[in-house]
Amino acid sequence: MFSDREQHLQPLIFQRLAKLTRLEHLYSGAARKLFQGKYPVPLQFRLESGLDALSSLWRMVSFVTGYSKSLGEDELRWMLVHWKDLNSVSADVDIDDDTKIELQNLFKSRGIKLRR
């Protein structure tokens, strides 16, 4: 899915984002007009790509990613543990329907909107 260069950049980008400790809203999506038709390197919000570096963003309130299948079950559960103020997640998740329903109910019980 990602080139070697893109795979190599993932943890570096997460390390840079992790320094934004006051960040409350994170939107990551393709913006074709901003990049004159060329897409930026997409972030794969996966633990194996370096997502855990973002545990320093404890003020996170909302998270949106526009990339396809960018989150899995482990990443959603990770968010519940590390981002205590989270109230909204919008992402295309890569999980089966039963697990998705379970996670939607878990997020709802904590007052978090899980969209898509």
Tab-separated table of C-alpha atoms in Angstrom:
chain	number	residue	atom	x	y	z
A	1	MET	CA	0.000	0.000	0.000
A	2	PHE	CA	2.787	2.440	0.891
A	3	SER	CA	6.140	2.832	-0.808
A	4	ASP	CA	9.333	2.217	1.181
A	5	ARG	CA	9.866	5.977	1.391
A	6	GLU	CA	6.360	6.543	2.763
A	7	GLN	CA	6.761	3.715	5.291
A	8	HIS	CA	10.018	5.266	6.462
A	9	LEU	CA	8.423	8.698	6.891
A	10	GLN	CA	5.494	7.504	9.038
A	11	PRO	CA	7.318	7.302	12.416
A	12	LEU	CA	9.174	10.547	11.712
A	13	ILE	CA	5.922	12.392	11.102
A	14	PHE	CA	4.387	10.923	14.262
A	15	GLN	CA	7.426	12.030	16.267
A	16	ARG	CA	6.988	15.588	14.983
A	17	LEU	CA	3.256	15.583	15.713
A	18	ALA	CA	3.945	14.266	19.226
A	19	LYS	CA	5.706	17.542	20.037
A	20	LEU	CA	2.425	19.440	19.588
A	21	THR	CA	1.348	18.606	23.124
A	22	ARG	CA	-1.418	21.223	23.197
A	23	LEU	CA	-3.073	19.823	20.085
A	24	GLU	CA	-6.787	19.179	20.610
A	25	HIS	CA	-8.072	18.620	17.073
A	26	LEU	CA	-6.303	16.532	14.463
A	27	TYR	CA	-7.559	16.424	10.900
A	28	SER	CA	-5.595	14.332	8.456
A	29	GLY	CA	-6.951	14.063	4.951
A	30	ALA	CA	-6.082	14.519	1.332
A	31	ALA	CA	-6.444	18.081	0.164
A	32	ARG	CA	-5.963	17.970	-3.596
A	33	LYS	CA	-6.315	21.733	-4.155
A	34	LEU	CA	-3.737	22.562	-1.509
A	35	PHE	CA	-1.204	20.247	-3.096
A	36	GLN	CA	-1.974	21.142	-6.727
A	37	GLY	CA	-3.237	17.668	-7.598
A	38	LYS	CA	-0.422	15.822	-5.817
A	39	TYR	CA	-1.320	14.038	-2.628
A	40	PRO	CA	0.858	14.449	0.431
A	41	VAL	CA	2.286	11.349	2.074
A	42	PRO	CA	-0.756	9.770	3.759
A	43	LEU	CA	-0.472	8.913	7.420
A	44	GLN	CA	-1.412	5.409	8.358
A	45	PHE	CA	-2.680	5.761	11.918
A	46	ARG	CA	-1.533	2.315	12.992
A	47	LEU	CA	0.442	1.315	16.038
A	48	GLU	CA	3.012	-0.420	13.841
A	49	SER	CA	3.493	2.876	11.965
A	50	GLY	CA	4.298	4.844	15.119
A	51	LEU	CA	0.893	5.972	16.412
A	52	ASP	CA	1.958	5.326	20.010
A	53	ALA	CA	4.185	8.416	19.813
A	54	LEU	CA	0.967	10.456	19.913
A	55	SER	CA	0.216	9.404	23.488
A	56	SER	CA	1.719	12.792	24.419
A	57	LEU	CA	-1.342	14.446	22.841
A	58	TRP	CA	-3.407	13.877	25.956
A	59	ARG	CA	-5.594	16.932	25.228
A	60	MET	CA	-6.973	15.393	22.006
A	61	VAL	CA	-10.687	16.147	21.652
A	62	SER	CA	-11.434	15.289	18.031
A	63	PHE	CA	-9.721	13.132	15.464
A	64	VAL	CA	-10.571	12.931	11.767
A	65	THR	CA	-8.780	11.033	9.048
A	66	GLY	CA	-9.890	10.932	5.460
A	67	TYR	CA	-7.712	8.047	4.375
A	68	SER	CA	-9.284	4.701	3.597
A	69	LYS	CA	-8.987	1.923	6.187
A	70	SER	CA	-6.638	3.976	8.319
A	71	LEU	CA	-7.673	2.633	11.739
A	72	GLY	CA	-8.063	-0.843	13.157
A	73	GLU	CA	-9.486	-2.204	16.402
A	74	ASP	CA	-6.200	-1.881	18.304
A	75	GLU	CA	-5.852	1.764	17.326
A	76	LEU	CA	-9.396	2.618	18.428
A	77	ARG	CA	-8.859	0.912	21.790
A	78	TRP	CA	-5.521	2.733	22.095
A	79	MET	CA	-7.330	6.077	21.653
A	80	LEU	CA	-9.684	5.241	24.517
A	81	VAL	CA	-6.716	4.673	26.827
A	82	HIS	CA	-4.499	7.592	25.818
A	83	TRP	CA	-6.861	10.383	24.780
A	84	LYS	CA	-9.136	10.775	27.813
A	85	ASP	CA	-10.773	14.011	26.552
A	86	LEU	CA	-11.671	12.552	23.177
A	87	ASN	CA	-15.274	13.210	22.136
A	88	SER	CA	-15.282	12.585	18.388
A	89	VAL	CA	-13.570	10.216	15.954
A	90	SER	CA	-14.297	10.175	12.250
A	91	ALA	CA	-12.436	7.546	10.273
A	92	ASP	CA	-12.809	4.689	7.845
A	93	VAL	CA	-12.080	1.696	10.058
A	94	ASP	CA	-10.643	-1.645	9.013
A	95	ILE	CA	-12.629	-4.009	11.268
A	96	ASP	CA	-15.414	-6.546	10.889
A	97	ASP	CA	-19.040	-5.519	11.457
A	98	ASP	CA	-19.441	-7.242	14.861
A	99	THR	CA	-16.314	-5.585	16.251
A	100	LYS	CA	-17.378	-2.252	14.789
A	101	ILE	CA	-20.724	-2.465	16.611
A	102	GLU	CA	-18.958	-3.423	19.861
A	103	LEU	CA	-16.566	-0.475	19.557
A	104	GLN	CA	-19.341	1.943	18.609
A	105	ASN	CA	-21.192	0.931	21.783
A	106	LEU	CA	-18.023	1.276	23.862
A	107	PHE	CA	-17.301	4.723	22.443
A	108	LYS	CA	-20.939	5.755	22.935
A	109	SER	CA	-20.854	4.635	26.587
A	110	ARG	CA	-17.943	7.032	27.082
A	111	GLY	CA	-19.682	9.894	25.293
A	112	ILE	CA	-17.521	9.658	22.167
A	113	LYS	CA	-19.014	9.884	18.685
A	114	LEU	CA	-17.527	7.277	16.342
A	115	ARG	CA	-18.407	8.139	12.755
A	116	ARG	CA	-18.176	6.269	9.437
